[in-house]
Amino acid sequence: MRKNTSPTCTAALLTLLCWSMPGQLLAADPDEDALQESIATFKEGENSVYAPRTIERAEAYLGAALMARQQQKIDDERAALNMGEQSVAEARQTAEGFRSRFSQLLDLRETATSIAKIIATSSQGASDRTSAQALADANKELQLAISTHEQGDLNQTQEHAAAAESGYRKLLDQSLPWLADLAENDIGKAANAGAKQFAPETYRTAKERVAALRNYIDGIDHTPPAHPAEALYLAQESKHLAQQVKVWRKDSGSHESMVLENRDFKLKLATILGMEIDQQNSMINNIPREKLLTAARQLKTALADERSARKAERKEMKQQFEAELAKRLDEQRNELAQAQQSQMSDIREAFKVKLERETYEQKRQQRMHATFKQGEADIFVNLDGSLLIRLSALKFASGSSKINAKYYDMLGHLKSAIAIYADRTVRIEGHTDDQGDVKVNQALSLKRAESVRDFLISAGADGTHLKALGYGEVRPIASNEFEKGREMNRRIDVIIEAAATK
C-alpha cells in the first residue's frame, strides 16, 4: 500500500528534524552562520531583555532559511535571511531606543533594587515583604513598558513607564530614611573604631554621602543622591579598615606573617597556572609578578585554542549531520512528490475559495468607497489586509475637540463604511502637528479621536469594536516646516484592522 503523506505533515516532520537536533549541529552556509552569530551575540548582551519578541522572530526566520536551504528553495532562503537580518537590526534599534529614552528609569530601578537587597538582609520583618512587593510591582510595570515599546504602542509604554517610576520612587521614599539611620549608626561605629585617624579618606567620603542623603530626606536638596546605598557601604568599610589598620600598627614585629601569606598565595597561583616550581625549596618567594601574568596569558591562549578545537569538532559533526539529513530529505521528497499528485484537486479547490474571497473583499471595498462623497476621505488598502480611511475633510478648531455640525453627514458616511466591516476592530487615531507642547498635543489628539468614536456610538455603531488612540505629533505624514504639511498632519485616521487569522 502506498504511503500517502500530506505536504503539511511533511513540512512539520522537516521542522522537527531541523529543530530536534542542537542548533550548533545544523549545517548552514556563511549567511546562515552570520545570522545565527548575530542572534547569539544580541541574546548574550544586556540589551536582549528590551526586544525579546523581535529576536524570537529573527530566530524563526533563521529556521525558515535553514528549511528552505534543505529544500533547495534559494529564493525563499534569501528572503528569510533578509527578514532575519532586518529583525536583528530592529531588535538592536528597539533595545537601544528604550535604553536611551528611559535611561533615568533604568538607573532608578538599579538604585531601588540595591536598597531592596539591603532591606532583605537586615531582618526588617514585615518591611522586607512590603519592599519586596513594591519592587516586584514596579518591575512588572517596567516589563509592560518594555513589551508595549517593542509593539510600538507609545501611549501604553509611557503609562507603564510612569507607573514603574512611581513605584521605584515610592520604594525609595519609604526606604531612604531607614537607610540614612542605618548609615549614620555605622558612621558612629566607625568613629568609635578610630576611622577618623586610621581611615580618614574613606571616613570623610562616607560622612559626605550620608550628609547628602540626609539633606535630600530633609528637603534641603531636591535632587536625590546617586547610588545612595554607597553611603552605608562606605560607613561599614571605614570601620573595618580602621580596625585592620589598628591591628597592623599594634603588631611591633617584622610583619613576617603577611610576607608568608603573600608567598603562599603566589605559590598556589603558580601551581594552578602550571608553572615550574622548585619543590625542594619550601621558602621560595622569588616568583615575579610578570611571570605570573605571562602564565595567566598563556593559560588564556590555551583555553582559546581548546575552544577553537571544539568549534572544529562541532563543524565536522554539522557536516556529518548534513549528509544524514540530505539522505532523509531525498526520501521525503519522493514521498512528497507522490502525495502532491493526489492533492492537486485540493489545491485547485483552495485556489477557487481564495479567488471567491478576494472577489468578495473587492466588492466590499467598492461599497465602502461609494459611501463617501468626493473629497470627504482618502481610502488606502494596506499590505496586511487592513484599511485606512483618512478623514481629510474633517477639521477641528484650534485647541478644540468639539465636532462641528457640518461634519455630521460625513461621519454618518463613516458609520456606514465601518458597518460594512462589522466583523473587524476599528481604531480611530488622532494626530497633530508639532506646534505647542508634546503632552498637550497628545492629549488633544486623544480627545479628538474620542469625540469621533463617541459620535459613531451615538449614531448606532457598535462601541465594542471601536478604539480611540491619540498619537499627538509622533507620526507625521508630511513636513511640519510648512503650513500645508502641518495641516496634513492635523488629521483623524480610521484603521479597519485586518481580519483575524483562523
XYZ file of C-alpha atoms in Angstrom:
502
model
C 0.000 0.000 0.000
C 1.377 3.414 -0.976
C 2.015 5.747 1.977
C 0.078 8.987 1.470
C 1.947 11.824 3.220
C 0.395 15.291 3.059
C 2.587 18.367 2.414
C 1.557 19.754 5.805
C 2.692 16.625 7.644
C 5.914 16.506 5.655
C 6.690 20.142 6.427
C 6.047 19.516 10.113
C 8.388 16.496 10.007
C 11.098 18.552 8.312
C 10.787 21.213 11.002
C 11.054 18.565 13.708
C 14.178 17.130 12.114
C 15.804 20.565 11.928
C 14.967 21.698 15.439
C 15.144 18.433 17.366
C 18.942 18.458 16.925
C 21.184 21.014 18.694
C 21.284 24.297 16.852
C 25.090 24.109 16.566
C 24.844 20.865 14.580
C 22.603 22.214 11.817
C 24.520 22.741 8.612
C 24.486 26.273 7.314
C 26.286 28.353 4.752
C 28.130 31.586 5.722
C 24.915 33.655 5.523
C 23.086 31.414 7.967
C 26.158 31.312 10.222
C 26.392 35.091 10.239
C 22.712 35.491 11.136
C 22.987 32.838 13.846
C 26.040 34.591 15.299
C 24.269 37.976 15.242
C 21.310 36.500 17.103
C 23.541 34.788 19.679
C 25.579 37.955 20.231
C 22.436 40.001 20.818
C 20.932 37.439 23.202
C 24.149 37.301 25.233
C 24.181 41.087 25.687
C 22.283 43.088 28.256
C 20.042 44.636 25.581
C 18.277 41.336 24.866
C 15.673 41.926 27.590
C 14.414 45.033 25.763
C 13.409 43.279 22.498
C 12.628 39.605 23.272
C 9.821 39.127 20.733
C 11.745 40.732 17.899
C 14.775 38.487 18.403
C 12.435 35.466 18.609
C 11.109 36.496 15.206
C 14.705 36.610 13.905
C 15.243 33.050 15.181
C 12.079 31.927 13.394
C 13.348 33.431 10.123
C 16.678 31.647 10.636
C 14.814 28.354 10.999
C 12.818 29.104 7.847
C 16.023 29.891 5.949
C 17.625 26.613 7.023
C 14.497 24.711 5.993
C 14.362 26.454 2.610
C 18.023 25.658 2.041
C 17.481 21.967 2.682
C 14.548 22.055 0.255
C 16.754 23.906 -2.259
C 14.371 26.873 -2.382
C 17.021 29.535 -2.895
C 14.657 32.499 -3.244
C 12.768 31.552 -0.080
C 16.057 31.076 1.757
C 17.338 34.506 0.696
C 14.032 36.170 1.630
C 14.043 34.538 5.072
C 17.660 35.571 5.665
C 16.904 39.166 4.704
C 13.939 39.238 7.066
C 16.061 37.697 9.816
C 18.784 40.314 9.394
C 16.167 43.062 9.423
C 14.681 41.621 12.620
C 18.076 41.588 14.357
C 18.665 45.202 13.292
C 15.174 46.097 14.513
C 15.869 44.373 17.846
C 19.062 46.404 18.292
C 17.299 49.639 17.394
C 14.328 48.873 19.663
C 16.537 47.966 22.623
C 18.842 50.957 22.189
C 15.850 53.243 21.773
C 14.267 52.023 25.005
C 17.513 52.315 26.970
C 18.148 55.789 25.604
C 14.615 57.035 26.218
C 14.275 55.517 29.690
C 17.877 55.643 30.932
C 16.871 57.527 34.070
C 14.168 54.967 34.818
C 16.667 52.115 34.465
C 19.109 53.889 36.795
C 16.276 54.363 39.268
C 15.473 50.655 39.094
C 19.109 49.779 39.822
C 19.120 52.076 42.868
C 15.809 50.730 44.178
C 16.969 47.129 43.676
C 20.201 47.688 45.623
C 18.312 49.206 48.556
C 15.696 46.434 48.489
C 18.540 43.898 48.786
C 19.895 45.727 51.830
C 16.445 45.642 53.434
C 16.089 41.939 52.641
C 19.337 41.161 54.505
C 18.644 43.391 57.504
C 15.903 41.359 59.227
C 13.261 44.070 58.947
C 10.341 41.640 59.201
C 7.157 42.945 57.614
C 9.032 45.799 55.906
C 11.002 43.167 53.990
C 7.802 41.829 52.420
C 6.492 45.339 51.747
C 9.692 46.385 49.964
C 9.886 43.140 48.010
C 6.273 43.515 46.842
C 6.777 47.182 45.913
C 9.860 46.257 43.888
C 8.036 43.374 42.188
C 5.102 45.648 41.241
C 7.425 48.300 39.813
C 9.402 45.671 37.886
C 6.141 44.327 36.437
C 5.212 47.789 35.157
C 8.702 48.171 33.674
C 8.317 44.839 31.872
C 4.978 46.003 30.453
C 6.666 49.224 29.292
C 9.326 47.148 27.523
C 6.666 44.946 25.898
C 4.466 47.811 24.669
C 7.504 49.753 23.429
C 8.518 46.736 21.362
C 4.984 46.608 19.927
C 5.111 50.322 19.055
C 2.311 51.353 21.437
C 3.895 54.569 22.711
C 0.903 55.655 24.775
C 0.861 52.438 26.786
C 4.652 52.493 27.071
C 4.588 55.945 28.640
C 1.838 54.925 31.066
C 3.648 51.804 32.244
C 6.981 53.632 32.471
C 5.379 56.335 34.604
C 3.824 53.675 36.852
C 7.203 51.923 37.192
C 8.933 55.197 38.063
C 6.255 55.963 40.649
C 6.738 52.516 42.181
C 10.510 52.827 42.402
C 10.314 56.320 43.875
C 7.732 55.172 46.403
C 10.080 52.386 47.467
C 12.960 54.868 47.779
C 10.886 57.377 49.744
C 9.935 54.621 52.173
C 13.447 53.176 52.432
C 15.830 56.154 52.344
C 15.101 57.382 55.918
C 15.768 53.895 57.206
C 18.936 53.678 55.086
C 20.155 57.037 56.395
C 19.587 55.942 60.010
C 21.474 52.726 59.397
C 24.353 54.557 57.681
C 24.591 57.157 60.465
C 24.670 54.355 63.020
C 27.575 52.728 61.174
C 29.322 56.096 60.879
C 29.177 56.294 64.670
C 30.628 52.795 64.942
C 33.398 53.773 62.533
C 34.183 56.878 64.600
C 34.388 54.773 67.755
C 36.760 52.437 65.918
C 39.063 55.390 65.145
C 38.237 55.706 61.459
C 38.862 59.455 61.528
C 42.533 58.722 62.342
C 43.172 55.357 60.716
C 40.911 55.546 57.606
C 40.418 59.300 57.122
C 39.715 59.335 53.368
C 37.077 56.578 53.434
C 35.550 58.018 56.626
C 35.312 61.535 55.137
C 33.708 60.267 51.935
C 31.212 58.192 53.934
C 30.180 61.218 56.017
C 29.722 63.313 52.863
C 27.491 60.642 51.310
C 25.406 60.301 54.473
C 25.055 64.103 54.728
C 23.881 64.299 51.091
C 21.358 61.535 51.763
C 20.034 63.289 54.863
C 19.791 66.660 53.039
C 17.573 65.050 50.397
C 15.360 63.381 53.013
C 15.007 66.648 54.960
C 14.114 68.584 51.814
C 17.248 70.736 51.803
C 18.348 69.272 48.486
C 15.643 68.257 45.996
C 17.993 66.157 43.857
C 18.255 62.560 45.095
C 21.859 61.382 45.562
C 23.212 58.918 43.025
C 23.730 55.410 44.420
C 22.512 56.179 47.965
C 23.412 52.677 49.192
C 27.097 53.603 48.879
C 26.719 55.785 51.989
C 26.100 52.640 54.056
C 28.808 50.609 52.333
C 31.431 53.348 52.847
C 30.473 53.722 56.523
C 30.931 49.998 57.061
C 34.157 49.961 55.065
C 35.693 52.836 57.063
C 35.024 50.940 60.298
C 36.547 47.682 59.019
C 39.530 49.467 57.507
C 40.238 51.376 60.744
C 40.112 48.157 62.759
C 42.524 46.453 60.373
C 44.959 49.354 60.362
C 44.986 49.394 64.180
C 45.788 45.679 64.217
C 48.684 46.248 61.875
C 50.000 49.159 63.940
C 49.809 47.208 67.186
C 51.932 44.476 65.689
C 55.503 45.550 66.548
C 57.029 42.517 64.894
C 58.509 42.158 61.431
C 55.183 41.526 59.704
C 56.603 38.217 58.570
C 53.119 36.625 58.512
C 51.975 38.964 55.744
C 55.041 38.122 53.694
C 54.463 34.401 54.216
C 50.764 34.716 53.263
C 51.756 36.535 50.094
C 54.322 33.813 49.356
C 51.741 31.047 49.848
C 49.241 32.835 47.604
C 51.810 33.193 44.821
C 52.818 29.540 45.157
C 49.183 28.385 44.903
C 48.578 30.648 41.914
C 51.752 29.412 40.200
C 50.653 25.812 40.778
C 47.206 26.471 39.269
C 48.824 28.130 36.255
C 51.109 25.120 35.742
C 54.391 26.972 36.334
C 57.558 25.069 37.231
C 58.309 25.444 40.948
C 61.319 24.302 42.982
C 59.525 21.967 45.383
C 62.753 21.366 47.302
C 62.927 24.977 48.411
C 59.869 25.468 50.667
C 60.870 29.056 51.396
C 60.759 30.144 47.765
C 59.381 33.640 47.323
C 61.027 34.760 44.147
C 58.226 34.319 41.614
C 58.000 37.689 39.818
C 54.540 39.057 39.111
C 55.499 39.366 35.448
C 55.911 35.589 35.245
C 52.518 35.061 36.870
C 50.924 37.427 34.365
C 52.674 35.671 31.473
C 51.470 32.285 32.705
C 47.925 33.622 33.017
C 48.034 34.905 29.442
C 49.347 31.538 28.229
C 46.506 29.762 30.014
C 44.034 32.123 28.376
C 45.555 31.336 24.958
C 45.387 27.612 25.645
C 41.715 27.895 26.556
C 41.053 29.845 23.347
C 42.837 27.139 21.324
C 40.740 24.479 23.029
C 37.565 26.360 22.175
C 38.719 26.560 18.550
C 39.309 22.813 18.542
C 35.824 22.202 19.925
C 34.411 24.512 17.273
C 36.163 22.474 14.580
C 34.684 19.295 16.062
C 31.228 20.817 16.002
C 31.725 21.832 12.383
C 32.632 18.263 11.462
C 29.566 16.991 13.290
C 27.459 19.528 11.407
C 28.780 18.198 8.109
C 28.003 14.618 9.122
C 24.530 15.628 10.171
C 24.034 17.481 6.877
C 24.812 14.341 4.929
C 22.367 12.307 7.010
C 19.722 14.990 6.735
C 20.177 15.231 2.976
C 19.583 11.484 2.729
C 16.400 11.730 4.772
C 15.209 14.690 2.734
C 15.686 12.791 -0.512
C 13.451 10.030 0.817
C 10.861 12.547 1.942
C 10.942 14.401 -1.375
C 9.980 11.178 -3.130
C 7.066 10.723 -0.730
C 6.099 14.367 -1.156
C 6.093 14.106 -4.948
C 3.679 11.191 -4.733
C 1.475 12.996 -2.218
C 1.305 16.069 -4.431
C -0.246 14.073 -7.247
C -3.180 13.088 -5.058
C -3.689 16.557 -3.635
C -3.779 18.733 -6.747
C -7.569 18.758 -6.616
C -7.428 20.128 -3.056
C -5.090 22.874 -4.212
C -7.399 23.818 -7.069
C -10.343 23.946 -4.684
C -8.397 26.088 -2.239
C -7.477 28.462 -5.072
C -11.128 28.730 -6.050
C -12.127 29.588 -2.481
C -9.341 32.150 -2.288
C -10.435 33.762 -5.546
C -14.036 33.986 -4.311
C -12.875 35.520 -1.044
C -10.760 38.113 -2.843
C -13.668 38.962 -5.147
C -15.936 39.419 -2.147
C -13.344 41.680 -0.499
C -13.039 43.814 -3.643
C -16.798 44.303 -3.695
C -16.788 45.328 -0.024
C -14.092 47.907 -0.727
C -16.079 49.275 -3.658
C -19.148 49.628 -1.426
C -17.067 51.436 1.182
C -15.690 53.914 -1.392
C -19.238 54.587 -2.553
C -20.398 55.631 0.934
C -18.260 58.822 0.876
C -18.698 61.922 -1.213
C -15.903 63.435 -3.270
C -13.205 64.955 -1.044
C -14.537 63.639 2.277
C -11.984 60.871 2.807
C -8.978 59.118 1.277
C -9.034 55.312 1.480
C -5.950 53.074 1.343
C -5.578 49.279 1.457
C -2.522 48.133 3.403
C -0.439 45.052 2.631
C -1.566 43.290 5.799
C -5.230 43.499 4.756
C -6.162 46.450 6.948
C -7.791 49.575 5.506
C -7.011 53.206 6.239
C -9.753 55.843 5.998
C -8.154 59.292 6.249
C -10.861 61.856 7.024
C -9.197 64.612 5.035
C -12.256 66.895 5.179
C -12.701 66.731 8.974
C -11.259 69.803 10.732
C -11.278 70.944 14.350
C -10.995 74.422 15.783
C -7.567 75.207 17.269
C -7.178 73.539 20.659
C -10.725 72.057 20.479
C -12.033 68.511 20.241
C -15.647 69.504 19.516
C -17.023 68.327 16.172
C -18.699 70.996 14.039
C -22.239 70.094 12.982
C -21.311 70.490 9.325
C -19.335 67.243 9.533
C -22.209 65.137 10.851
C -23.182 63.889 7.392
C -19.605 62.876 6.637
C -19.345 60.989 9.948
C -22.630 59.311 9.110
C -20.974 58.105 5.918
C -18.073 56.850 8.055
C -20.520 54.877 10.221
C -21.954 53.251 7.082
C -18.429 52.442 5.856
C -17.300 50.698 9.027
C -20.630 48.856 9.206
C -19.566 47.073 6.015
C -16.720 45.600 8.097
C -18.752 44.887 11.228
C -16.664 41.765 11.863
C -13.452 43.766 12.360
C -11.989 46.017 15.040
C -11.687 49.724 14.170
C -9.021 52.087 15.534
C -9.695 55.820 15.484
C -6.343 57.637 15.652
C -5.884 61.326 16.379
C -2.767 63.185 15.137
C -1.459 66.774 15.425
C 1.390 68.862 14.063
C 4.472 69.688 16.158
C 3.324 73.132 17.258
C 2.984 73.526 21.028
C 3.725 71.200 23.947
C 4.151 67.460 23.202
C 1.944 66.306 26.094
C -0.777 68.813 25.271
C -0.760 67.683 21.632
C -1.012 64.040 22.665
C -3.938 64.714 24.993
C -5.715 66.837 22.366
C -5.281 64.167 19.673
C -6.784 61.547 22.002
C -9.778 63.761 22.837
C -10.475 64.347 19.136
C -10.325 60.623 18.421
C -12.675 60.013 21.346
C -15.083 62.630 20.000
C -15.297 60.786 16.669
C -15.731 57.462 18.460
C -18.468 58.844 20.708
C -20.303 60.314 17.711
C -20.256 56.955 15.944
C -21.553 55.175 19.037
C -24.332 57.737 19.485
C -25.212 57.184 15.825
C -25.681 53.471 16.462
C -22.244 51.978 15.797
C -21.107 49.022 17.912
C -18.780 50.574 20.508
C -17.188 47.248 21.464
C -15.314 47.251 18.145
C -14.124 50.874 18.356
C -10.858 52.041 19.904
C -9.726 55.662 20.269
C -5.982 56.423 20.303
C -4.026 59.669 20.430
C -0.534 59.897 18.942
C -0.016 63.653 19.088
C 2.840 64.728 16.838
C 4.868 61.478 16.770
C 3.506 60.133 13.444
C 3.651 62.935 10.870
C 2.856 62.207 7.217
C 4.289 65.490 5.920
C 6.898 68.082 6.886
C 5.993 70.373 9.779
C 8.221 73.063 8.286
C 5.366 74.332 6.091
C 1.740 75.200 6.822
C 0.466 72.765 4.192
C 2.409 69.932 5.835
C 1.188 70.887 9.295
C -2.395 70.915 8.020
C -1.944 67.408 6.627
C -0.530 66.226 9.946
C -3.584 67.516 11.842
C -5.831 64.593 10.949
C -8.073 61.748 12.041
C -7.187 58.304 10.644
C -9.640 55.408 10.932
C -7.995 51.986 10.682
C -10.142 48.948 9.912
C -7.865 46.198 11.150
C -7.114 43.085 9.130
C -9.385 40.109 9.577
C -8.297 37.763 12.355
C -6.458 34.705 11.051
C -8.129 31.395 11.690
